């Protein structure tokens, strides 16, 4: 895996990156979004969903935990997952997230709540606050994403 860093000046830049990611995403992919509260994880997910054709607002799945989107609402089925409320990695087993990989893109906020159960082919994106008010995104790019990441 290789690490890559990007500076995102504002929300528009975060949405733009999400839109570019959507152009490279495939069924069976996992995009794992790390970062503190308010870092921009949901904004990035919204950019992906918007580019996949979602009209209207994509709610944060904080309370639902899993928010599925299906064709024709989006051109590629997506399961948007927010694990913030999980107290233990074993609780994630009940969500059967692996089942989504057969026919969906899986976007996971707070993937650290899975413990060490994250798939090795997951694109890991860590979003941190930058001193200028923007964000610094560090990507942990697995082999499955190497070529696609270079095209962003």
mmCIF file of N, CA and C in Angstrom, residues 3-107:
data_model
loop_
_atom_site.group_PDB
_atom_site.id
_atom_site.type_symbol
_atom_site.label_atom_id
_atom_site.label_comp_id
_atom_site.label_asym_id
_atom_site.label_seq_id
_atom_site.Cartn_x
_atom_site.Cartn_y
_atom_site.Cartn_z
ATOM 1 N N UNK A 3 0.970 5.569 0.579
ATOM 2 C CA UNK A 3 0.279 6.707 1.180
ATOM 3 C C UNK A 3 0.363 7.894 0.233
ATOM 4 N N UNK A 4 -0.719 8.624 0.120
ATOM 5 C CA UNK A 4 -0.771 9.830 -0.699
ATOM 6 C C UNK A 4 -1.473 10.906 0.110
ATOM 7 N N UNK A 5 -1.021 12.158 0.004
ATOM 8 C CA UNK A 5 -1.633 13.252 0.748
ATOM 9 C C UNK A 5 -2.162 14.317 -0.209
ATOM 10 N N UNK A 6 -3.305 14.893 0.156
ATOM 11 C CA UNK A 6 -3.959 15.937 -0.637
ATOM 12 C C UNK A 6 -4.421 17.027 0.319
ATOM 13 N N UNK A 7 -4.242 18.269 -0.083
ATOM 14 C CA UNK A 7 -4.798 19.380 0.691
ATOM 15 C C UNK A 7 -6.134 19.761 0.057
ATOM 16 N N UNK A 8 -7.159 19.860 0.878
ATOM 17 C CA UNK A 8 -8.496 20.249 0.424
ATOM 18 C C UNK A 8 -8.839 21.563 1.114
ATOM 19 N N UNK A 9 -8.922 22.623 0.339
ATOM 20 C CA UNK A 9 -9.061 23.968 0.889
ATOM 21 C C UNK A 9 -10.409 24.225 1.546
ATOM 22 N N UNK A 10 -11.464 23.580 1.025
ATOM 23 C CA UNK A 10 -12.802 23.890 1.531
ATOM 24 C C UNK A 10 -13.780 22.761 1.201
ATOM 25 N N UNK A 11 -15.045 22.985 1.545
ATOM 26 C CA UNK A 11 -16.072 21.971 1.310
ATOM 27 C C UNK A 11 -16.211 21.641 -0.173
ATOM 28 N N UNK A 12 -16.102 22.644 -1.025
ATOM 29 C CA UNK A 12 -16.213 22.413 -2.473
ATOM 30 C C UNK A 12 -15.121 21.466 -2.955
ATOM 31 N N UNK A 13 -13.916 21.607 -2.417
ATOM 32 C CA UNK A 13 -12.813 20.717 -2.796
ATOM 33 C C UNK A 13 -13.077 19.293 -2.313
ATOM 34 N N UNK A 14 -13.693 19.167 -1.131
ATOM 35 C CA UNK A 14 -14.031 17.851 -0.594
ATOM 36 C C UNK A 14 -15.089 17.182 -1.480
ATOM 37 N N UNK A 15 -16.120 17.942 -1.858
ATOM 38 C CA UNK A 15 -17.164 17.406 -2.735
ATOM 39 C C UNK A 15 -16.586 17.014 -4.091
ATOM 40 N N UNK A 16 -15.678 17.831 -4.608
ATOM 41 C CA UNK A 16 -15.043 17.545 -5.896
ATOM 42 C C UNK A 16 -14.248 16.241 -5.843
ATOM 43 N N UNK A 17 -13.503 16.038 -4.766
ATOM 44 C CA UNK A 17 -12.760 14.781 -4.628
ATOM 45 C C UNK A 17 -13.732 13.607 -4.584
ATOM 46 N N UNK A 18 -14.833 13.763 -3.850
ATOM 47 C CA UNK A 18 -15.844 12.705 -3.816
ATOM 48 C C UNK A 18 -16.378 12.387 -5.196
ATOM 49 N N UNK A 19 -16.599 13.413 -5.994
ATOM 50 C CA UNK A 19 -17.097 13.199 -7.351
ATOM 51 C C UNK A 19 -16.079 12.466 -8.210
ATOM 52 N N UNK A 20 -14.814 12.808 -8.050
ATOM 53 C CA UNK A 20 -13.769 12.105 -8.806
ATOM 54 C C UNK A 20 -13.635 10.652 -8.355
ATOM 55 N N UNK A 21 -13.771 10.414 -7.042
ATOM 56 C CA UNK A 21 -13.733 9.040 -6.527
ATOM 57 C C UNK A 21 -14.872 8.209 -7.115
ATOM 58 N N UNK A 22 -16.038 8.817 -7.221
ATOM 59 C CA UNK A 22 -17.198 8.105 -7.773
ATOM 60 C C UNK A 22 -16.926 7.628 -9.192
ATOM 61 N N UNK A 23 -16.166 8.400 -9.937
ATOM 62 C CA UNK A 23 -15.838 8.014 -11.307
ATOM 63 C C UNK A 23 -14.935 6.799 -11.387
ATOM 64 N N UNK A 24 -14.261 6.474 -10.304
ATOM 65 C CA UNK A 24 -13.351 5.332 -10.264
ATOM 66 C C UNK A 24 -13.908 4.147 -9.476
ATOM 67 N N UNK A 25 -14.996 4.360 -8.750
ATOM 68 C CA UNK A 25 -15.540 3.331 -7.851
ATOM 69 C C UNK A 25 -16.222 2.203 -8.619
ATOM 70 N N UNK A 26 -16.150 1.020 -8.034
ATOM 71 C CA UNK A 26 -16.747 -0.188 -8.627
ATOM 72 C C UNK A 26 -17.512 -0.957 -7.558
ATOM 73 N N UNK A 27 -18.387 -1.813 -8.009
ATOM 74 C CA UNK A 27 -19.056 -2.729 -7.091
ATOM 75 C C UNK A 27 -17.987 -3.577 -6.412
ATOM 76 N N UNK A 28 -18.128 -3.755 -5.110
ATOM 77 C CA UNK A 28 -17.174 -4.531 -4.335
ATOM 78 C C UNK A 28 -16.093 -3.694 -3.682
ATOM 79 N N UNK A 29 -16.016 -2.414 -4.039
ATOM 80 C CA UNK A 29 -15.037 -1.525 -3.420
ATOM 81 C C UNK A 29 -15.477 -1.126 -2.019
ATOM 82 N N UNK A 30 -14.485 -0.828 -1.191
ATOM 83 C CA UNK A 30 -14.717 -0.282 0.145
ATOM 84 C C UNK A 30 -13.923 1.014 0.238
ATOM 85 N N UNK A 31 -14.611 2.100 0.591
ATOM 86 C CA UNK A 31 -13.943 3.371 0.861
ATOM 87 C C UNK A 31 -14.144 3.638 2.343
ATOM 88 N N UNK A 32 -13.044 3.607 3.088
ATOM 89 C CA UNK A 32 -13.072 3.758 4.544
ATOM 90 C C UNK A 32 -12.661 5.187 4.891
ATOM 91 N N UNK A 33 -13.560 5.909 5.570
ATOM 92 C CA UNK A 33 -13.342 7.318 5.878
ATOM 93 C C UNK A 33 -13.045 7.499 7.364
ATOM 94 N N UNK A 34 -11.815 7.903 7.667
ATOM 95 C CA UNK A 34 -11.357 8.146 9.030
ATOM 96 C C UNK A 34 -11.297 9.647 9.284
ATOM 97 N N UNK A 35 -11.470 10.050 10.524
ATOM 98 C CA UNK A 35 -11.325 11.452 10.893
ATOM 99 C C UNK A 35 -12.237 11.776 12.056
ATOM 100 N N UNK A 36 -11.932 12.862 12.742
ATOM 101 C CA UNK A 36 -12.720 13.267 13.897
ATOM 102 C C UNK A 36 -14.069 13.843 13.501
ATOM 103 N N UNK A 37 -14.842 14.194 14.516
ATOM 104 C CA UNK A 37 -16.138 14.817 14.276
ATOM 105 C C UNK A 37 -15.948 16.117 13.502
ATOM 106 N N UNK A 38 -16.738 16.289 12.456
ATOM 107 C CA UNK A 38 -16.685 17.514 11.665
ATOM 108 C C UNK A 38 -15.540 17.596 10.673
ATOM 109 N N UNK A 39 -14.788 16.519 10.513
ATOM 110 C CA UNK A 39 -13.637 16.547 9.603
ATOM 111 C C UNK A 39 -14.047 16.603 8.137
ATOM 112 N N UNK A 40 -15.203 16.046 7.801
ATOM 113 C CA UNK A 40 -15.653 16.070 6.410
ATOM 114 C C UNK A 40 -15.943 14.710 5.810
ATOM 115 N N UNK A 41 -16.032 13.686 6.639
ATOM 116 C CA UNK A 41 -16.297 12.340 6.131
ATOM 117 C C UNK A 41 -17.628 12.276 5.378
ATOM 118 N N UNK A 42 -18.679 12.802 5.986
ATOM 119 C CA UNK A 42 -19.999 12.758 5.353
ATOM 120 C C UNK A 42 -20.025 13.642 4.111
ATOM 121 N N UNK A 43 -19.324 14.746 4.131
ATOM 122 C CA UNK A 43 -19.250 15.616 2.945
ATOM 123 C C UNK A 43 -18.614 14.869 1.785
ATOM 124 N N UNK A 44 -17.539 14.152 2.054
ATOM 125 C CA UNK A 44 -16.886 13.368 1.002
ATOM 126 C C UNK A 44 -17.835 12.294 0.478
ATOM 127 N N UNK A 45 -18.525 11.609 1.375
ATOM 128 C CA UNK A 45 -19.496 10.590 0.964
ATOM 129 C C UNK A 45 -20.606 11.218 0.114
ATOM 130 N N UNK A 46 -21.060 12.406 0.494
ATOM 131 C CA UNK A 46 -22.099 13.095 -0.283
ATOM 132 C C UNK A 46 -21.616 13.431 -1.698
ATOM 133 N N UNK A 47 -20.341 13.796 -1.816
ATOM 134 C CA UNK A 47 -19.781 14.056 -3.135
ATOM 135 C C UNK A 47 -19.805 12.815 -4.010
ATOM 136 N N UNK A 48 -19.490 11.676 -3.420
ATOM 137 C CA UNK A 48 -19.531 10.406 -4.153
ATOM 138 C C UNK A 48 -20.969 10.113 -4.587
ATOM 139 N N UNK A 49 -21.897 10.205 -3.647
ATOM 140 C CA UNK A 49 -23.302 9.892 -3.940
ATOM 141 C C UNK A 49 -23.890 10.839 -4.980
ATOM 142 N N UNK A 50 -23.539 12.111 -4.887
ATOM 143 C CA UNK A 50 -24.016 13.103 -5.849
ATOM 144 C C UNK A 50 -23.548 12.741 -7.258
ATOM 145 N N UNK A 51 -22.267 12.387 -7.377
ATOM 146 C CA UNK A 51 -21.715 12.034 -8.680
ATOM 147 C C UNK A 51 -22.310 10.739 -9.227
ATOM 148 N N UNK A 52 -22.802 9.888 -8.345
ATOM 149 C CA UNK A 52 -23.440 8.644 -8.774
ATOM 150 C C UNK A 52 -24.916 8.856 -9.122
ATOM 151 N N UNK A 53 -25.370 10.105 -9.036
ATOM 152 C CA UNK A 53 -26.717 10.427 -9.484
ATOM 153 C C UNK A 53 -27.734 10.719 -8.408
ATOM 154 N N UNK A 54 -27.346 10.686 -7.148
ATOM 155 C CA UNK A 54 -28.309 10.956 -6.087
ATOM 156 C C UNK A 54 -28.759 12.405 -6.165
ATOM 157 N N UNK A 55 -30.039 12.595 -6.248
ATOM 158 C CA UNK A 55 -30.608 13.937 -6.241
ATOM 159 C C UNK A 55 -31.104 14.231 -4.835
ATOM 160 N N UNK A 56 -30.891 15.435 -4.386
ATOM 161 C CA UNK A 56 -31.302 15.780 -3.035
ATOM 162 C C UNK A 56 -30.213 15.467 -2.034
ATOM 163 N N UNK A 57 -30.534 15.705 -0.793
ATOM 164 C CA UNK A 57 -29.571 15.560 0.305
ATOM 165 C C UNK A 57 -29.394 14.102 0.717
ATOM 166 N N UNK A 58 -28.159 13.722 0.951
ATOM 167 C CA UNK A 58 -27.855 12.394 1.491
ATOM 168 C C UNK A 58 -27.725 12.554 2.999
ATOM 169 N N UNK A 59 -28.648 12.005 3.757
ATOM 170 C CA UNK A 59 -28.561 12.161 5.209
ATOM 171 C C UNK A 59 -27.379 11.379 5.771
ATOM 172 N N UNK A 60 -26.837 11.870 6.868
ATOM 173 C CA UNK A 60 -25.797 11.126 7.559
ATOM 174 C C UNK A 60 -26.450 9.868 8.128
ATOM 175 N N UNK A 61 -25.826 8.711 7.949
ATOM 176 C CA UNK A 61 -26.415 7.475 8.474
ATOM 177 C C UNK A 61 -26.112 7.231 9.953
ATOM 178 N N UNK A 62 -25.827 8.275 10.695
ATOM 179 C CA UNK A 62 -25.450 8.112 12.106
ATOM 180 C C UNK A 62 -26.461 7.310 12.907
ATOM 181 N N UNK A 63 -27.743 7.555 12.688
ATOM 182 C CA UNK A 63 -28.760 6.850 13.473
ATOM 183 C C UNK A 63 -29.211 5.563 12.808
ATOM 184 N N UNK A 64 -29.315 5.567 11.480
ATOM 185 C CA UNK A 64 -29.718 4.350 10.765
ATOM 186 C C UNK A 64 -28.570 3.337 10.736
ATOM 187 N N UNK A 65 -27.359 3.802 10.860
ATOM 188 C CA UNK A 65 -26.097 3.068 10.760
ATOM 189 C C UNK A 65 -25.799 2.681 9.310
ATOM 190 N N UNK A 66 -26.736 2.062 8.608
ATOM 191 C CA UNK A 66 -26.539 1.714 7.203
ATOM 192 C C UNK A 66 -27.641 2.388 6.383
ATOM 193 N N UNK A 67 -27.229 3.188 5.400
ATOM 194 C CA UNK A 67 -28.175 3.837 4.490
ATOM 195 C C UNK A 67 -27.890 3.315 3.087
ATOM 196 N N UNK A 68 -28.740 2.409 2.583
ATOM 197 C CA UNK A 68 -28.504 1.887 1.237
ATOM 198 C C UNK A 68 -29.119 2.799 0.168
ATOM 199 N N UNK A 69 -28.470 2.844 -0.968
ATOM 200 C CA UNK A 69 -28.966 3.550 -2.155
ATOM 201 C C UNK A 69 -28.901 2.555 -3.294
ATOM 202 N N UNK A 70 -29.955 2.510 -4.089
ATOM 203 C CA UNK A 70 -30.009 1.516 -5.153
ATOM 204 C C UNK A 70 -30.375 2.167 -6.475
ATOM 205 N N UNK A 71 -30.131 1.457 -7.554
ATOM 206 C CA UNK A 71 -30.530 1.883 -8.888
ATOM 207 C C UNK A 71 -32.051 1.937 -8.914
ATOM 208 N N UNK A 72 -32.702 2.918 -9.468
ATOM 209 C CA UNK A 72 -32.198 3.993 -10.318
ATOM 210 C C UNK A 72 -31.841 5.271 -9.561
ATOM 211 N N UNK A 73 -31.942 5.254 -8.235
ATOM 212 C CA UNK A 73 -31.606 6.432 -7.441
ATOM 213 C C UNK A 73 -30.143 6.838 -7.652
ATOM 214 N N UNK A 74 -29.286 5.848 -7.830
ATOM 215 C CA UNK A 74 -27.868 6.034 -8.140
ATOM 216 C C UNK A 74 -27.499 5.035 -9.233
ATOM 217 N N UNK A 75 -26.462 5.335 -9.991
ATOM 218 C CA UNK A 75 -26.103 4.445 -11.109
ATOM 219 C C UNK A 75 -25.355 3.198 -10.654
ATOM 220 N N UNK A 76 -24.859 3.210 -9.411
ATOM 221 C CA UNK A 76 -24.131 2.099 -8.823
ATOM 222 C C UNK A 76 -24.656 1.934 -7.400
ATOM 223 N N UNK A 77 -25.125 0.760 -7.004
ATOM 224 C CA UNK A 77 -25.627 0.600 -5.637
ATOM 225 C C UNK A 77 -24.554 0.942 -4.602
ATOM 226 N N UNK A 78 -24.986 1.626 -3.544
ATOM 227 C CA UNK A 78 -24.073 2.074 -2.491
ATOM 228 C C UNK A 78 -24.689 1.777 -1.132
ATOM 229 N N UNK A 79 -23.851 1.331 -0.205
ATOM 230 C CA UNK A 79 -24.247 1.248 1.198
ATOM 231 C C UNK A 79 -23.356 2.245 1.939
ATOM 232 N N UNK A 80 -23.974 3.303 2.472
ATOM 233 C CA UNK A 80 -23.258 4.332 3.237
ATOM 234 C C UNK A 80 -23.435 3.981 4.708
ATOM 235 N N UNK A 81 -22.338 3.736 5.380
ATOM 236 C CA UNK A 81 -22.349 3.194 6.738
ATOM 237 C C UNK A 81 -21.644 4.161 7.691
ATOM 238 N N UNK A 82 -22.243 4.376 8.857
ATOM 239 C CA UNK A 82 -21.627 5.199 9.898
ATOM 240 C C UNK A 82 -21.587 4.366 11.173
ATOM 241 N N UNK A 83 -20.395 3.980 11.582
ATOM 242 C CA UNK A 83 -20.226 3.085 12.727
ATOM 243 C C UNK A 83 -19.950 3.823 14.033
ATOM 244 N N UNK A 84 -20.120 5.134 14.053
ATOM 245 C CA UNK A 84 -19.787 5.938 15.223
ATOM 246 C C UNK A 84 -20.448 5.429 16.503
ATOM 247 N N UNK A 85 -21.692 5.003 16.405
ATOM 248 C CA UNK A 85 -22.444 4.607 17.599
ATOM 249 C C UNK A 85 -22.131 3.197 18.090
ATOM 250 N N UNK A 86 -21.308 2.463 17.368
ATOM 251 C CA UNK A 86 -20.966 1.113 17.827
ATOM 252 C C UNK A 86 -19.970 1.194 18.979
ATOM 253 N N UNK A 87 -20.198 0.393 19.986
ATOM 254 C CA UNK A 87 -19.307 0.356 21.138
ATOM 255 C C UNK A 87 -18.265 -0.749 21.036
ATOM 256 N N UNK A 88 -18.552 -1.740 20.213
ATOM 257 C CA UNK A 88 -17.694 -2.908 20.140
ATOM 258 C C UNK A 88 -17.681 -3.423 18.704
ATOM 259 N N UNK A 89 -16.539 -3.873 18.250
ATOM 260 C CA UNK A 89 -16.410 -4.373 16.882
ATOM 261 C C UNK A 89 -17.349 -5.547 16.603
ATOM 262 N N UNK A 90 -17.691 -6.311 17.644
ATOM 263 C CA UNK A 90 -18.586 -7.458 17.449
ATOM 264 C C UNK A 90 -19.986 -7.019 17.023
ATOM 265 N N UNK A 91 -20.377 -5.794 17.375
ATOM 266 C CA UNK A 91 -21.687 -5.287 16.956
ATOM 267 C C UNK A 91 -21.773 -5.155 15.433
ATOM 268 N N UNK A 92 -20.655 -4.915 14.797
ATOM 269 C CA UNK A 92 -20.635 -4.774 13.338
ATOM 270 C C UNK A 92 -20.975 -6.088 12.646
ATOM 271 N N UNK A 93 -20.711 -7.211 13.296
ATOM 272 C CA UNK A 93 -21.033 -8.515 12.706
ATOM 273 C C UNK A 93 -22.517 -8.614 12.368
ATOM 274 N N UNK A 94 -23.354 -8.032 13.215
ATOM 275 C CA UNK A 94 -24.803 -8.082 13.006
ATOM 276 C C UNK A 94 -25.240 -7.306 11.768
ATOM 277 N N UNK A 95 -24.406 -6.383 11.304
ATOM 278 C CA UNK A 95 -24.741 -5.571 10.134
ATOM 279 C C UNK A 95 -24.494 -6.313 8.822
ATOM 280 N N UNK A 96 -23.737 -7.390 8.856
ATOM 281 C CA UNK A 96 -23.425 -8.195 7.666
ATOM 282 C C UNK A 96 -22.927 -7.320 6.517
ATOM 283 N N UNK A 97 -21.980 -6.451 6.818
ATOM 284 C CA UNK A 97 -21.485 -5.519 5.808
ATOM 285 C C UNK A 97 -20.864 -6.223 4.609
ATOM 286 N N UNK A 98 -20.256 -7.366 4.835
ATOM 287 C CA UNK A 98 -19.664 -8.115 3.732
ATOM 288 C C UNK A 98 -20.658 -8.490 2.651
ATOM 289 N N UNK A 99 -21.919 -8.644 3.028
ATOM 290 C CA UNK A 99 -22.947 -8.982 2.035
ATOM 291 C C UNK A 99 -23.109 -7.879 1.000
ATOM 292 N N UNK A 100 -22.862 -6.633 1.391
ATOM 293 C CA UNK A 100 -23.001 -5.515 0.449
ATOM 294 C C UNK A 100 -21.940 -5.559 -0.645
ATOM 295 N N UNK A 101 -20.821 -6.190 -0.384
ATOM 296 C CA UNK A 101 -19.735 -6.204 -1.359
ATOM 297 C C UNK A 101 -20.064 -6.996 -2.611
ATOM 298 N N UNK A 102 -21.082 -7.835 -2.539
ATOM 299 C CA UNK A 102 -21.463 -8.626 -3.715
ATOM 300 C C UNK A 102 -22.092 -7.761 -4.797
ATOM 301 N N UNK A 103 -22.761 -6.662 -4.387
ATOM 302 C CA UNK A 103 -23.484 -5.886 -5.400
ATOM 303 C C UNK A 103 -23.479 -4.380 -5.154
ATOM 304 N N UNK A 104 -22.579 -3.906 -4.290
ATOM 305 C CA UNK A 104 -22.587 -2.486 -3.942
ATOM 306 C C UNK A 104 -21.179 -1.954 -3.706
ATOM 307 N N UNK A 105 -21.088 -0.645 -3.721
ATOM 308 C CA UNK A 105 -19.938 0.080 -3.207
ATOM 309 C C UNK A 105 -20.221 0.302 -1.732
ATOM 310 N N UNK A 106 -19.236 0.115 -0.898
ATOM 311 C CA UNK A 106 -19.405 0.280 0.537
ATOM 312 C C UNK A 106 -18.572 1.478 1.004
ATOM 313 N N UNK A 107 -19.242 2.505 1.541
ATOM 314 C CA UNK A 107 -18.572 3.682 2.101
ATOM 315 C C UNK A 107 -18.763 3.605 3.607
#
